[in-house]
PDB file of C-alpha atoms in Angstrom:
ATOM      1  CA  UNK W 722      -0.271  -0.288  -0.131  1.00 44.00           C
ATOM      2  CA  UNK W 723       1.449   3.842  -0.495  1.00 47.00           C
ATOM      3  CA  UNK W 724      -1.369   6.629   0.884  1.00 46.00           C
ATOM      4  CA  UNK W 725      -0.637   9.700  -0.926  1.00 46.00           C
ATOM      5  CA  UNK W 726      -2.695  13.117   0.323  1.00 45.00           C
ATOM      6  CA  UNK W 727      -4.892  12.230  -2.337  1.00 46.00           C
ATOM      7  CA  UNK W 728      -5.874   8.058  -1.869  1.00 51.00           C
ATOM      8  CA  UNK W 729      -4.492   5.346  -0.519  1.00 56.00           C
ATOM      9  CA  UNK W 730      -2.974   3.028  -3.415  1.00 61.00           C
ATOM     10  CA  UNK W 731      -2.860  -0.410  -3.409  1.00 68.00           C
ATOM     11  CA  UNK W 732       0.925  -0.432  -5.781  1.00 71.00           C
ATOM     12  CA  UNK W 733       0.565  -4.806  -6.571  1.00 69.00           C
ATOM     13  CA  UNK W 734      -2.956  -3.963  -7.843  1.00 70.00           C
ATOM     14  CA  UNK W 735      -2.516  -1.212 -10.631  1.00 77.00           C
ATOM     15  CA  UNK W 736      -1.453  -4.220 -13.534  1.00 72.00           C
ATOM     16  CA  UNK W 737      -5.514  -4.663 -13.129  1.00 75.00           C
ATOM     17  CA  UNK W 738      -5.545  -1.569 -13.986  1.00 83.00           C
ATOM     18  CA  UNK W 739      -4.130  -1.197 -17.614  1.00 90.00           C
ATOM     19  CA  UNK W 740      -4.588  -3.266 -20.437  1.00 92.00           C
ATOM     20  CA  UNK W 741      -2.124  -5.680 -21.072  1.00 93.00           C
ATOM     21  CA  UNK W 742      -0.772  -4.599 -17.734  1.00 94.00           C
ATOM     22  CA  UNK W 743       1.664  -1.786 -20.472  1.00 96.00           C
ATOM     23  CA  UNK W 744       1.202   1.520 -18.160  1.00 94.00           C
ATOM     24  CA  UNK W 745       2.528   5.302 -19.090  1.00 94.00           C
ATOM     25  CA  UNK W 746       4.656   6.587 -16.214  1.00 93.00           C
ATOM     26  CA  UNK W 747       2.542   9.747 -16.425  1.00 92.00           C
ATOM     27  CA  UNK W 748      -0.004   7.326 -16.403  1.00 91.00           C
ATOM     28  CA  UNK W 749       0.747   6.353 -13.809  1.00 90.00           C
ATOM     29  CA  UNK W 750       2.148   9.626 -11.548  1.00 90.00           C
ATOM     30  CA  UNK W 751      -0.895  10.807 -12.792  1.00 88.00           C
ATOM     31  CA  UNK W 752      -2.398   8.656 -10.633  1.00 87.00           C
ATOM     32  CA  UNK W 753      -0.667   9.972  -6.792  1.00 84.00           C
ATOM     33  CA  UNK W 754       2.404   6.996  -7.043  1.00 85.00           C
ATOM     34  CA  UNK W 755       5.351   8.832  -5.995  1.00 85.00           C
ATOM     35  CA  UNK W 756       8.527   9.047  -8.918  1.00 83.00           C
ATOM     36  CA  UNK W 757      11.299   7.113  -6.932  1.00 86.00           C
ATOM     37  CA  UNK W 758       8.356   4.596  -6.388  1.00 86.00           C
ATOM     38  CA  UNK W 759       8.661   3.705 -10.197  1.00 88.00           C
ATOM     39  CA  UNK W 760      12.404   3.766 -10.407  1.00 87.00           C
ATOM     40  CA  UNK W 761      12.194   1.227  -7.181  1.00 89.00           C
ATOM     41  CA  UNK W 762       9.223  -1.392  -8.796  1.00 90.00           C
ATOM     42  CA  UNK W 763      12.007  -1.056 -12.222  1.00 90.00           C
ATOM     43  CA  UNK W 764      15.263  -1.849 -10.285  1.00 91.00           C
ATOM     44  CA  UNK W 765      16.762  -5.573 -11.587  1.00 88.00           C
ATOM     45  CA  UNK W 766      14.528  -7.302  -9.177  1.00 87.00           C
ATOM     46  CA  UNK W 767      11.736  -5.177  -8.328  1.00 90.00           C
ATOM     47  CA  UNK W 768       8.432  -6.476  -9.739  1.00 92.00           C
ATOM     48  CA  UNK W 769       8.084  -4.848 -12.433  1.00 93.00           C
ATOM     49  CA  UNK W 770      10.243  -3.266 -15.755  1.00 94.00           C
ATOM     50  CA  UNK W 771      10.633  -0.804 -18.172  1.00 94.00           C
ATOM     51  CA  UNK W 772       9.636  -1.681 -21.456  1.00 96.00           C
ATOM     52  CA  UNK W 773      10.157   1.632 -24.075  1.00 97.00           C
ATOM     53  CA  UNK W 774      11.135   4.661 -22.952  1.00 95.00           C
ATOM     54  CA  UNK W 775       8.063   5.951 -20.934  1.00 95.00           C
ATOM     55  CA  UNK W 776       6.722   2.478 -20.976  1.00 96.00           C
ATOM     56  CA  UNK W 777       6.220   0.119 -18.208  1.00 95.00           C
ATOM     57  CA  UNK W 778       4.844  -3.283 -17.822  1.00 96.00           C
ATOM     58  CA  UNK W 779       4.082  -4.152 -14.393  1.00 94.00           C
ATOM     59  CA  UNK W 780       5.153  -7.778 -14.503  1.00 93.00           C
ATOM     60  CA  UNK W 781       8.753  -8.944 -13.468  1.00 92.00           C
ATOM     61  CA  UNK W 782       7.807 -12.663 -16.830  1.00 93.00           C
ATOM     62  CA  UNK W 783       9.003 -11.414 -19.855  1.00 94.00           C
ATOM     63  CA  UNK W 784       6.849  -8.782 -22.430  1.00 96.00           C
ATOM     64  CA  UNK W 785       4.876 -11.498 -24.340  1.00 97.00           C
ATOM     65  CA  UNK W 786       4.542 -10.395 -28.349  1.00 97.00           C
ATOM     66  CA  UNK W 787       1.237  -8.873 -27.898  1.00 96.00           C
ATOM     67  CA  UNK W 788       2.518  -6.482 -24.850  1.00 97.00           C
ATOM     68  CA  UNK W 789       5.642  -5.528 -26.750  1.00 98.00           C
ATOM     69  CA  UNK W 790       3.053  -4.544 -29.454  1.00 97.00           C
ATOM     70  CA  UNK W 791       0.425  -3.001 -27.380  1.00 97.00           C
ATOM     71  CA  UNK W 792       3.391  -0.669 -25.555  1.00 97.00           C
ATOM     72  CA  UNK W 793       5.319   0.585 -28.583  1.00 98.00           C
ATOM     73  CA  UNK W 794       1.478   2.251 -29.117  1.00 97.00           C
ATOM     74  CA  UNK W 795       1.615   3.536 -26.310  1.00 96.00           C
ATOM     75  CA  UNK W 796       4.928   4.601 -26.684  1.00 97.00           C
ATOM     76  CA  UNK W 797       3.909   6.466 -30.091  1.00 96.00           C
ATOM     77  CA  UNK W 798       1.397   8.349 -29.052  1.00 94.00           C
ATOM     78  CA  UNK W 799      -2.156   9.317 -30.066  1.00 92.00           C
ATOM     79  CA  UNK W 800      -3.131   8.231 -33.199  1.00 94.00           C
ATOM     80  CA  UNK W 801      -0.450   5.852 -33.415  1.00 97.00           C
ATOM     81  CA  UNK W 802      -1.162   2.970 -36.106  1.00 98.00           C
ATOM     82  CA  UNK W 803       0.828  -0.734 -35.685  1.00 98.00           C
ATOM     83  CA  UNK W 804       2.593  -2.095 -39.418  1.00 97.00           C
ATOM     84  CA  UNK W 805       4.871  -4.395 -40.439  1.00 96.00           C
ATOM     85  CA  UNK W 806       3.693  -8.513 -39.805  1.00 96.00           C
ATOM     86  CA  UNK W 807       2.122  -7.548 -36.388  1.00 97.00           C
ATOM     87  CA  UNK W 808      -0.103  -5.653 -37.982  1.00 97.00           C
ATOM     88  CA  UNK W 809      -0.443  -8.995 -41.090  1.00 97.00           C
ATOM     89  CA  UNK W 810      -1.232 -11.589 -38.111  1.00 96.00           C
ATOM     90  CA  UNK W 811      -3.911  -9.198 -36.696  1.00 97.00           C
ATOM     91  CA  UNK W 812      -5.215  -8.955 -40.319  1.00 96.00           C
ATOM     92  CA  UNK W 813      -5.462 -13.319 -40.141  1.00 95.00           C
ATOM     93  CA  UNK W 814      -1.873 -13.364 -42.671  1.00 94.00           C
ATOM     94  CA  UNK W 815      -0.038 -15.419 -41.001  1.00 90.00           C
ATOM     95  CA  UNK W 816       3.326 -16.943 -43.506  1.00 86.00           C
ATOM     96  CA  UNK W 817       5.751 -15.065 -41.440  1.00 91.00           C
ATOM     97  CA  UNK W 818       6.309 -14.714 -37.460  1.00 93.00           C
ATOM     98  CA  UNK W 819       6.338 -11.757 -35.838  1.00 93.00           C
ATOM     99  CA  UNK W 820      10.046 -11.011 -34.867  1.00 93.00           C
ATOM    100  CA  UNK W 821      11.923  -7.936 -34.560  1.00 93.00           C
ATOM    101  CA  UNK W 822      10.977  -4.695 -34.242  1.00 97.00           C
ATOM    102  CA  UNK W 823       7.174  -3.909 -33.458  1.00 98.00           C
ATOM    103  CA  UNK W 824       5.956  -1.682 -36.274  1.00 98.00           C
ATOM    104  CA  UNK W 825       4.897   1.675 -35.925  1.00 98.00           C
ATOM    105  CA  UNK W 826       3.429   4.583 -38.981  1.00 97.00           C
ATOM    106  CA  UNK W 827       3.048   8.097 -37.449  1.00 97.00           C
ATOM    107  CA  UNK W 828       2.207  11.212 -37.914  1.00 95.00           C
ATOM    108  CA  UNK W 829       4.489  13.008 -36.026  1.00 94.00           C
ATOM    109  CA  UNK W 830       8.339  13.086 -34.822  1.00 94.00           C
ATOM    110  CA  UNK W 831       8.834   9.440 -32.542  1.00 95.00           C
ATOM    111  CA  UNK W 832      11.737   8.095 -31.555  1.00 95.00           C
ATOM    112  CA  UNK W 833      12.867   4.812 -32.709  1.00 94.00           C
ATOM    113  CA  UNK W 834      14.422   2.556 -30.772  1.00 96.00           C
ATOM    114  CA  UNK W 835      15.600  -1.371 -30.902  1.00 96.00           C
ATOM    115  CA  UNK W 836      12.031  -2.548 -29.365  1.00 97.00           C
ATOM    116  CA  UNK W 837      10.329   0.411 -32.265  1.00 97.00           C
ATOM    117  CA  UNK W 838      10.316   0.589 -35.913  1.00 97.00           C
ATOM    118  CA  UNK W 839       8.811   3.992 -36.666  1.00 97.00           C
ATOM    119  CA  UNK W 840       7.788   5.845 -40.199  1.00 94.00           C
ATOM    120  CA  UNK W 841       6.552   8.500 -40.322  1.00 94.00           C
ATOM    121  CA  UNK W 842       4.116   9.498 -42.608  1.00 92.00           C
ATOM    122  CA  UNK W 843       2.241  13.099 -43.778  1.00 92.00           C
ATOM    123  CA  UNK W 844      -1.107  11.679 -43.378  1.00 93.00           C
ATOM    124  CA  UNK W 845      -2.175   8.524 -41.516  1.00 95.00           C
ATOM    125  CA  UNK W 846      -5.009   5.911 -43.350  1.00 93.00           C
ATOM    126  CA  UNK W 847      -8.166   5.126 -42.181  1.00 93.00           C
ATOM    127  CA  UNK W 848      -7.113   2.265 -39.089  1.00 95.00           C
ATOM    128  CA  UNK W 849      -8.773  -0.486 -38.979  1.00 96.00           C
ATOM    129  CA  UNK W 850      -9.601  -2.702 -35.575  1.00 96.00           C
ATOM    130  CA  UNK W 851      -8.516  -5.741 -34.841  1.00 95.00           C
ATOM    131  CA  UNK W 852      -8.408  -7.018 -31.716  1.00 93.00           C
ATOM    132  CA  UNK W 853      -8.163  -4.245 -29.630  1.00 92.00           C
ATOM    133  CA  UNK W 854      -5.543  -2.825 -31.827  1.00 96.00           C
ATOM    134  CA  UNK W 855      -5.927   0.148 -34.340  1.00 96.00           C
ATOM    135  CA  UNK W 856      -3.963  -1.518 -37.757  1.00 97.00           C
ATOM    136  CA  UNK W 857      -3.094   0.076 -40.932  1.00 96.00           C
ATOM    137  CA  UNK W 858      -4.996  -0.890 -43.824  1.00 95.00           C
ATOM    138  CA  UNK W 859      -3.571  -4.429 -44.511  1.00 95.00           C
ATOM    139  CA  UNK W 860      -1.372  -2.447 -48.336  1.00 92.00           C
ATOM    140  CA  UNK W 861       0.023  -0.457 -46.402  1.00 92.00           C
ATOM    141  CA  UNK W 862       0.678  -2.605 -43.798  1.00 94.00           C
ATOM    142  CA  UNK W 863       2.693  -5.229 -46.328  1.00 93.00           C
ATOM    143  CA  UNK W 864       4.126  -2.231 -47.934  1.00 90.00           C
ATOM    144  CA  UNK W 865       5.770  -1.953 -44.147  1.00 92.00           C
ATOM    145  CA  UNK W 866       6.219  -5.169 -43.841  1.00 94.00           C
ATOM    146  CA  UNK W 867       8.448  -5.710 -47.056  1.00 92.00           C
ATOM    147  CA  UNK W 868      10.102  -2.259 -46.617  1.00 89.00           C
ATOM    148  CA  UNK W 869      11.629  -4.012 -43.316  1.00 92.00           C
ATOM    149  CA  UNK W 870      12.715  -6.832 -44.464  1.00 92.00           C
ATOM    150  CA  UNK W 871      16.337  -7.955 -45.905  1.00 90.00           C
ATOM    151  CA  UNK W 872      15.223 -12.155 -47.435  1.00 91.00           C
ATOM    152  CA  UNK W 873      13.553 -11.181 -51.003  1.00 90.00           C
ATOM    153  CA  UNK W 874      11.864 -14.800 -50.496  1.00 91.00           C
ATOM    154  CA  UNK W 875      10.364 -12.948 -47.280  1.00 93.00           C
ATOM    155  CA  UNK W 876       9.669 -10.254 -49.200  1.00 92.00           C
ATOM    156  CA  UNK W 877       7.429 -12.564 -51.717  1.00 91.00           C
ATOM    157  CA  UNK W 878       6.154 -14.640 -49.419  1.00 92.00           C
ATOM    158  CA  UNK W 879       4.380 -11.251 -47.814  1.00 93.00           C
ATOM    159  CA  UNK W 880       3.195  -9.949 -50.711  1.00 92.00           C
ATOM    160  CA  UNK W 881       1.974 -12.947 -51.877  1.00 90.00           C
ATOM    161  CA  UNK W 882       0.487 -13.711 -49.258  1.00 92.00           C
ATOM    162  CA  UNK W 883      -2.035  -9.677 -49.267  1.00 93.00           C
ATOM    163  CA  UNK W 884      -2.527 -10.217 -53.002  1.00 91.00           C
ATOM    164  CA  UNK W 885      -3.390 -13.917 -53.451  1.00 85.00           C
ATOM    165  CA  UNK W 886      -5.450 -14.750 -50.175  1.00 88.00           C
ATOM    166  CA  UNK W 887      -5.982 -10.856 -48.800  1.00 92.00           C
ATOM    167  CA  UNK W 888      -7.173  -9.579 -51.853  1.00 91.00           C
ATOM    168  CA  UNK W 889      -5.191  -6.790 -52.101  1.00 91.00           C
ATOM    169  CA  UNK W 890      -4.906  -5.461 -55.811  1.00 90.00           C
ATOM    170  CA  UNK W 891      -1.047  -5.260 -57.005  1.00 86.00           C
ATOM    171  CA  UNK W 892      -2.139  -1.521 -58.552  1.00 86.00           C
ATOM    172  CA  UNK W 893      -2.591  -0.582 -54.434  1.00 85.00           C
ATOM    173  CA  UNK W 894       0.771  -1.525 -53.593  1.00 85.00           C
ATOM    174  CA  UNK W 895       2.640  -0.877 -56.805  1.00 79.00           C
ATOM    175  CA  UNK W 896       3.034   2.850 -55.835  1.00 76.00           C
ATOM    176  CA  UNK W 897       4.362   2.214 -52.764  1.00 71.00           C
ATOM    177  CA  UNK W 898       6.844  -1.008 -53.531  1.00 69.00           C
ATOM    178  CA  UNK W 899       8.408   1.210 -56.981  1.00 62.00           C
ATOM    179  CA  UNK W 900       9.822   3.280 -54.402  1.00 65.00           C
ATOM    180  CA  UNK W 901      11.386   0.640 -52.114  1.00 69.00           C
ATOM    181  CA  UNK W 902      14.677  -1.142 -52.740  1.00 77.00           C
ATOM    182  CA  UNK W 903      15.910  -3.142 -55.564  1.00 83.00           C
ATOM    183  CA  UNK W 904      14.449  -6.870 -54.469  1.00 86.00           C
ATOM    184  CA  UNK W 905      10.795  -4.685 -53.678  1.00 84.00           C
ATOM    185  CA  UNK W 906      10.270  -3.675 -57.116  1.00 84.00           C
ATOM    186  CA  UNK W 907      11.989  -7.439 -58.119  1.00 85.00           C
ATOM    187  CA  UNK W 908       9.204  -8.918 -56.660  1.00 88.00           C
ATOM    188  CA  UNK W 909       6.598  -5.961 -57.768  1.00 85.00           C
ATOM    189  CA  UNK W 910       7.583  -6.995 -61.396  1.00 84.00           C
ATOM    190  CA  UNK W 911       6.864 -11.067 -60.598  1.00 86.00           C
ATOM    191  CA  UNK W 912       3.599 -10.285 -59.593  1.00 88.00           C
ATOM    192  CA  UNK W 913       2.943  -8.237 -62.086  1.00 86.00           C
ATOM    193  CA  UNK W 914       3.293 -11.113 -64.114  1.00 83.00           C
ATOM    194  CA  UNK W 915       1.097 -13.441 -62.517  1.00 86.00           C
ATOM    195  CA  UNK W 916       3.820 -14.858 -59.983  1.00 86.00           C
ATOM    196  CA  UNK W 917       2.096 -16.388 -56.877  1.00 85.00           C
ATOM    197  CA  UNK W 918       4.011 -17.955 -55.060  1.00 87.00           C
ATOM    198  CA  UNK W 919       7.546 -18.730 -54.073  1.00 89.00           C
ATOM    199  CA  UNK W 920       8.061 -22.001 -56.145  1.00 90.00           C
ATOM    200  CA  UNK W 921       7.070 -19.641 -59.514  1.00 90.00           C
ATOM    201  CA  UNK W 922       9.202 -17.330 -58.456  1.00 90.00           C
ATOM    202  CA  UNK W 923      11.744 -19.623 -58.005  1.00 91.00           C
ATOM    203  CA  UNK W 924      11.008 -20.940 -60.835  1.00 92.00           C
ATOM    204  CA  UNK W 925      10.282 -17.917 -63.466  1.00 90.00           C
ATOM    205  CA  UNK W 926      14.319 -17.092 -61.898  1.00 89.00           C
ATOM    206  CA  UNK W 927      15.894 -20.264 -63.677  1.00 92.00           C
ATOM    207  CA  UNK W 928      13.878 -19.447 -67.092  1.00 93.00           C
ATOM    208  CA  UNK W 929      15.647 -16.013 -67.395  1.00 87.00           C
ATOM    209  CA  UNK W 930      19.037 -17.582 -69.700  1.00 83.00           C
ATOM    210  CA  UNK W 931      16.811 -19.928 -71.885  1.00 91.00           C
ATOM    211  CA  UNK W 932      15.968 -19.269 -74.788  1.00 90.00           C
ATOM    212  CA  UNK W 933      12.126 -20.569 -74.232  1.00 92.00           C
ATOM    213  CA  UNK W 934       8.945 -18.087 -74.231  1.00 92.00           C
ATOM    214  CA  UNK W 935       7.580 -17.008 -71.241  1.00 90.00           C
ATOM    215  CA  UNK W 936       4.939 -18.876 -69.811  1.00 94.00           C
ATOM    216  CA  UNK W 937       2.350 -18.287 -68.590  1.00 93.00           C
ATOM    217  CA  UNK W 938       1.660 -18.427 -64.505  1.00 92.00           C
ATOM    218  CA  UNK W 939      -1.647 -20.041 -62.554  1.00 90.00           C
ATOM    219  CA  UNK W 940      -2.948 -20.978 -65.786  1.00 92.00           C
ATOM    220  CA  UNK W 941      -6.610 -23.380 -65.544  1.00 93.00           C
ATOM    221  CA  UNK W 942      -6.979 -26.231 -67.829  1.00 94.00           C
ATOM    222  CA  UNK W 943      -9.681 -27.922 -69.828  1.00 92.00           C
ATOM    223  CA  UNK W 944     -10.573 -30.681 -72.459  1.00 91.00           C
ATOM    224  CA  UNK W 945     -11.595 -28.700 -75.466  1.00 88.00           C
ATOM    225  CA  UNK W 946     -15.680 -29.446 -74.193  1.00 89.00           C
ATOM    226  CA  UNK W 947     -14.580 -27.658 -71.241  1.00 89.00           C
ATOM    227  CA  UNK W 948     -14.058 -31.017 -68.707  1.00 91.00           C
ATOM    228  CA  UNK W 949     -11.647 -28.991 -65.875  1.00 91.00           C
ATOM    229  CA  UNK W 950      -8.036 -30.995 -65.690  1.00 91.00           C
ATOM    230  CA  UNK W 951      -6.091 -28.848 -63.851  1.00 89.00           C
ATOM    231  CA  UNK W 952      -4.525 -25.982 -63.063  1.00 90.00           C
ATOM    232  CA  UNK W 953      -0.559 -25.362 -64.292  1.00 92.00           C
ATOM    233  CA  UNK W 954       1.631 -23.157 -61.957  1.00 92.00           C
ATOM    234  CA  UNK W 955       3.126 -22.475 -65.690  1.00 94.00           C
ATOM    235  CA  UNK W 956       2.052 -23.005 -68.888  1.00 95.00           C
ATOM    236  CA  UNK W 957       3.375 -22.776 -72.425  1.00 96.00           C
ATOM    237  CA  UNK W 958       0.706 -22.560 -74.537  1.00 94.00           C
ATOM    238  CA  UNK W 959       1.777 -23.216 -78.595  1.00 93.00           C
ATOM    239  CA  UNK W 960       3.331 -26.522 -76.337  1.00 95.00           C
ATOM    240  CA  UNK W 961       0.772 -27.577 -74.121  1.00 94.00           C
ATOM    241  CA  UNK W 962       3.069 -28.126 -71.977  1.00 96.00           C
ATOM    242  CA  UNK W 963       2.534 -27.637 -67.897  1.00 95.00           C
ATOM    243  CA  UNK W 964       5.187 -27.697 -64.881  1.00 95.00           C
ATOM    244  CA  UNK W 965       3.950 -28.130 -61.660  1.00 93.00           C
ATOM    245  CA  UNK W 966       6.419 -27.458 -58.397  1.00 88.00           C
ATOM    246  CA  UNK W 967       4.327 -30.229 -56.625  1.00 71.00           C
ATOM    247  CA  UNK W 968       4.808 -33.648 -56.213  1.00 59.00           C
ATOM    248  CA  UNK W 969       2.814 -35.317 -59.030  1.00 57.00           C
ATOM    249  CA  UNK W 970      -0.933 -35.555 -58.665  1.00 58.00           C
ATOM    250  CA  UNK W 971      -4.331 -36.945 -59.674  1.00 52.00           C
ATOM    251  CA  UNK W 972      -4.892 -33.600 -61.373  1.00 55.00           C
ATOM    252  CA  UNK W 973      -1.701 -33.917 -63.184  1.00 55.00           C
ATOM    253  CA  UNK W 974      -2.241 -36.936 -64.437  1.00 80.00           C
ATOM    254  CA  UNK W 975      -5.577 -35.923 -65.967  1.00 88.00           C
ATOM    255  CA  UNK W 976      -2.834 -33.122 -68.397  1.00 91.00           C
ATOM    256  CA  UNK W 977      -0.994 -36.046 -69.496  1.00 90.00           C
ATOM    257  CA  UNK W 978      -3.461 -38.223 -70.441  1.00 90.00           C
ATOM    258  CA  UNK W 979      -5.263 -35.815 -72.301  1.00 91.00           C
ATOM    259  CA  UNK W 980      -2.021 -34.996 -73.936  1.00 92.00           C
ATOM    260  CA  UNK W 981      -0.595 -32.359 -72.170  1.00 93.00           C
ATOM    261  CA  UNK W 982       3.135 -32.866 -71.242  1.00 94.00           C
ATOM    262  CA  UNK W 983       3.599 -32.242 -67.609  1.00 94.00           C
ATOM    263  CA  UNK W 984       6.927 -31.601 -66.208  1.00 94.00           C
ATOM    264  CA  UNK W 985       6.666 -32.183 -61.975  1.00 93.00           C
ATOM    265  CA  UNK W 986       9.564 -30.402 -60.647  1.00 93.00           C
ATOM    266  CA  UNK W 987       9.353 -30.313 -55.670  1.00 92.00           C
ATOM    267  CA  UNK W 988       9.887 -27.069 -54.535  1.00 91.00           C
ATOM    268  CA  UNK W 989      12.953 -27.958 -53.483  1.00 91.00           C
ATOM    269  CA  UNK W 990      14.840 -29.522 -56.901  1.00 92.00           C
ATOM    270  CA  UNK W 991      13.975 -25.531 -57.863  1.00 92.00           C
ATOM    271  CA  UNK W 992      16.058 -24.050 -54.996  1.00 89.00           C
ATOM    272  CA  UNK W 993      18.625 -26.659 -54.572  1.00 92.00           C
ATOM    273  CA  UNK W 994      20.171 -27.448 -58.151  1.00 95.00           C
ATOM    274  CA  UNK W 995      18.767 -24.317 -60.747  1.00 93.00           C
ATOM    275  CA  UNK W 996      21.113 -25.434 -63.525  1.00 94.00           C
ATOM    276  CA  UNK W 997      19.647 -29.157 -63.463  1.00 95.00           C
ATOM    277  CA  UNK W 998      15.978 -27.430 -63.947  1.00 95.00           C
ATOM    278  CA  UNK W 999      16.602 -25.632 -66.534  1.00 95.00           C
ATOM    279  CA  UNK W1000      17.871 -28.791 -68.543  1.00 95.00           C
ATOM    280  CA  UNK W1001      14.956 -30.833 -66.868  1.00 95.00           C
ATOM    281  CA  UNK W1002      12.731 -27.641 -68.933  1.00 96.00           C
ATOM    282  CA  UNK W1003      14.834 -28.150 -72.116  1.00 96.00           C
ATOM    283  CA  UNK W1004      13.664 -31.402 -72.427  1.00 96.00           C
ATOM    284  CA  UNK W1005      10.043 -31.373 -71.495  1.00 96.00           C
ATOM    285  CA  UNK W1006       9.967 -28.159 -74.272  1.00 96.00           C
ATOM    286  CA  UNK W1007      11.220 -30.446 -76.827  1.00 95.00           C
ATOM    287  CA  UNK W1008       9.644 -33.583 -76.131  1.00 95.00           C
ATOM    288  CA  UNK W1009       6.471 -31.310 -75.991  1.00 94.00           C
ATOM    289  CA  UNK W1010       7.459 -29.915 -79.549  1.00 94.00           C
ATOM    290  CA  UNK W1011       7.916 -33.345 -81.226  1.00 94.00           C
ATOM    291  CA  UNK W1012       4.539 -33.825 -81.145  1.00 92.00           C
ATOM    292  CA  UNK W1013       1.058 -32.539 -82.919  1.00 93.00           C
ATOM    293  CA  UNK W1014      -0.473 -30.186 -79.556  1.00 93.00           C
ATOM    294  CA  UNK W1015      -3.363 -32.050 -78.995  1.00 93.00           C
ATOM    295  CA  UNK W1016      -7.090 -29.698 -79.109  1.00 90.00           C
ATOM    296  CA  UNK W1017      -7.953 -28.180 -74.742  1.00 89.00           C
ATOM    297  CA  UNK W1018      -8.701 -25.084 -73.482  1.00 88.00           C
ATOM    298  CA  UNK W1019      -5.837 -22.989 -71.708  1.00 89.00           C
ATOM    299  CA  UNK W1020      -7.417 -19.945 -70.053  1.00 82.00           C
ATOM    300  CA  UNK W1021     -10.639 -18.467 -68.133  1.00 70.00           C
ATOM    301  CA  UNK W1022     -12.334 -18.732 -71.631  1.00 52.00           C
ATOM    302  CA  UNK W1023      -9.991 -18.326 -74.765  1.00 43.00           C
ATOM    303  CA  UNK W1024     -10.968 -21.766 -76.250  1.00 39.00           C
ATOM    304  CA  UNK W1025      -7.011 -23.437 -77.359  1.00 38.00           C
ATOM    305  CA  UNK W1026      -7.387 -25.596 -80.613  1.00 36.00           C
ATOM    306  CA  UNK W1027      -4.582 -27.971 -81.849  1.00 38.00           C
ATOM    307  CA  UNK W1028      -1.629 -26.518 -84.313  1.00 35.00           C
ATOM    308  CA  UNK W1029       1.525 -28.567 -85.568  1.00 32.00           C
ATOM    309  CA  UNK W1030       3.645 -25.652 -83.094  1.00 29.00           C
ATOM    310  CA  UNK W1031       6.756 -25.739 -81.801  1.00 31.00           C
ATOM    311  CA  UNK W1032       9.474 -27.417 -84.560  1.00 30.00           C
ATOM    312  CA  UNK W1033      11.529 -24.302 -83.370  1.00 30.00           C
ATOM    313  CA  UNK W1034      11.823 -25.033 -79.811  1.00 28.00           C
ATOM    314  CA  UNK W1035      11.902 -29.033 -80.161  1.00 31.00           C
ATOM    315  CA  UNK W1036      12.442 -29.757 -83.524  1.00 31.00           C
ATOM    316  CA  UNK W1037      10.069 -30.161 -86.553  1.00 29.00           C
ATOM    317  CA  UNK W1038       6.445 -31.616 -86.172  1.00 26.00           C
ATOM    318  CA  UNK W1039       5.914 -35.440 -87.506  1.00 31.00           C
ATOM    319  CA  UNK W1040       2.108 -34.617 -88.213  1.00 30.00           C
ATOM    320  CA  UNK W1041       1.401 -38.557 -89.169  1.00 31.00           C
ATOM    321  CA  UNK W1042       2.386 -39.268 -85.747  1.00 32.00           C
ATOM    322  CA  UNK W1043      -0.716 -40.104 -82.936  1.00 34.00           C
ATOM    323  CA  UNK W1044      -1.420 -36.999 -79.468  1.00 35.00           C
ATOM    324  CA  UNK W1045       1.404 -38.536 -76.686  1.00 36.00           C
ATOM    325  CA  UNK W1046       0.299 -38.766 -73.198  1.00 36.00           C
ATOM    326  CA  UNK W1047       3.412 -37.540 -70.871  1.00 39.00           C
ATOM    327  CA  UNK W1048       4.207 -37.188 -67.143  1.00 41.00           C
ATOM    328  CA  UNK W1049       8.187 -36.270 -66.502  1.00 45.00           C
ATOM    329  CA  UNK W1050       9.433 -36.752 -62.864  1.00 43.00           C
ATOM    330  CA  UNK W1051      12.153 -35.181 -62.120  1.00 45.00           C
TER     331      UNK W1051
END
């Protein structure tokens, strides 16, 4: 107990007054707690601890991530918005864990610390309330997360998730990301080309040095009658060649049975031996170019009819040969 000229304070019960047991020093002083008491209780063996300048955790246990987030928002002051990976998680994105400094958006000068990454903007976006925290909108949170990341695959994971699963239009990201790092701009270019996964991005890099036309990405394939056969991760339309970055599935069997040449490449192989994968692709393209193209449909609406194509990639077409159903496993 501590008694002041205003009231009697049960210091040990103060934690219950503040969400997450996170309080500002000014709040505690405003309740009548003596200044010296704060210092005593935040000593190395004391019951409280300093989280950030002017921000205390009224507990001795290590702070949880939620407590760090709450402390960062209190540190930023009124109108501060949570952004970056912590905000992405509150929006339901789970591709990356929240580690490192908490990211906040502010519209006034705030000193960064080793626990808080501060982005100052002239005008804050409209806040979104998520589980009691004021957060930046999903697109803005993704932009800030990408800007703080150094590993290209992590940037790919974040931006791909918000586009593919979060429903954020690529156009909403481009104004900010176009001014980002070279890695961020490269990922933006990949997304603009239709790449929607990290393995697809690795595959795109494999193709950079090959004398093949660029494929389309994430292409639904159907029979001439419209029966779905599956979705090709990468698709060469003239060759009716599908590239899948997974283990073989029944859908791959359906594609092969319809005359599509299907190359399966596990993501680990893409990452570990890209030069060998490039040779796999060239061999598959050669086989696809040496047989008549099957009559199938690819894409959302456009009908694809059989044609003698692909000789420039795989050799002369033998018009006398029938359809070849082939799945290539690498």
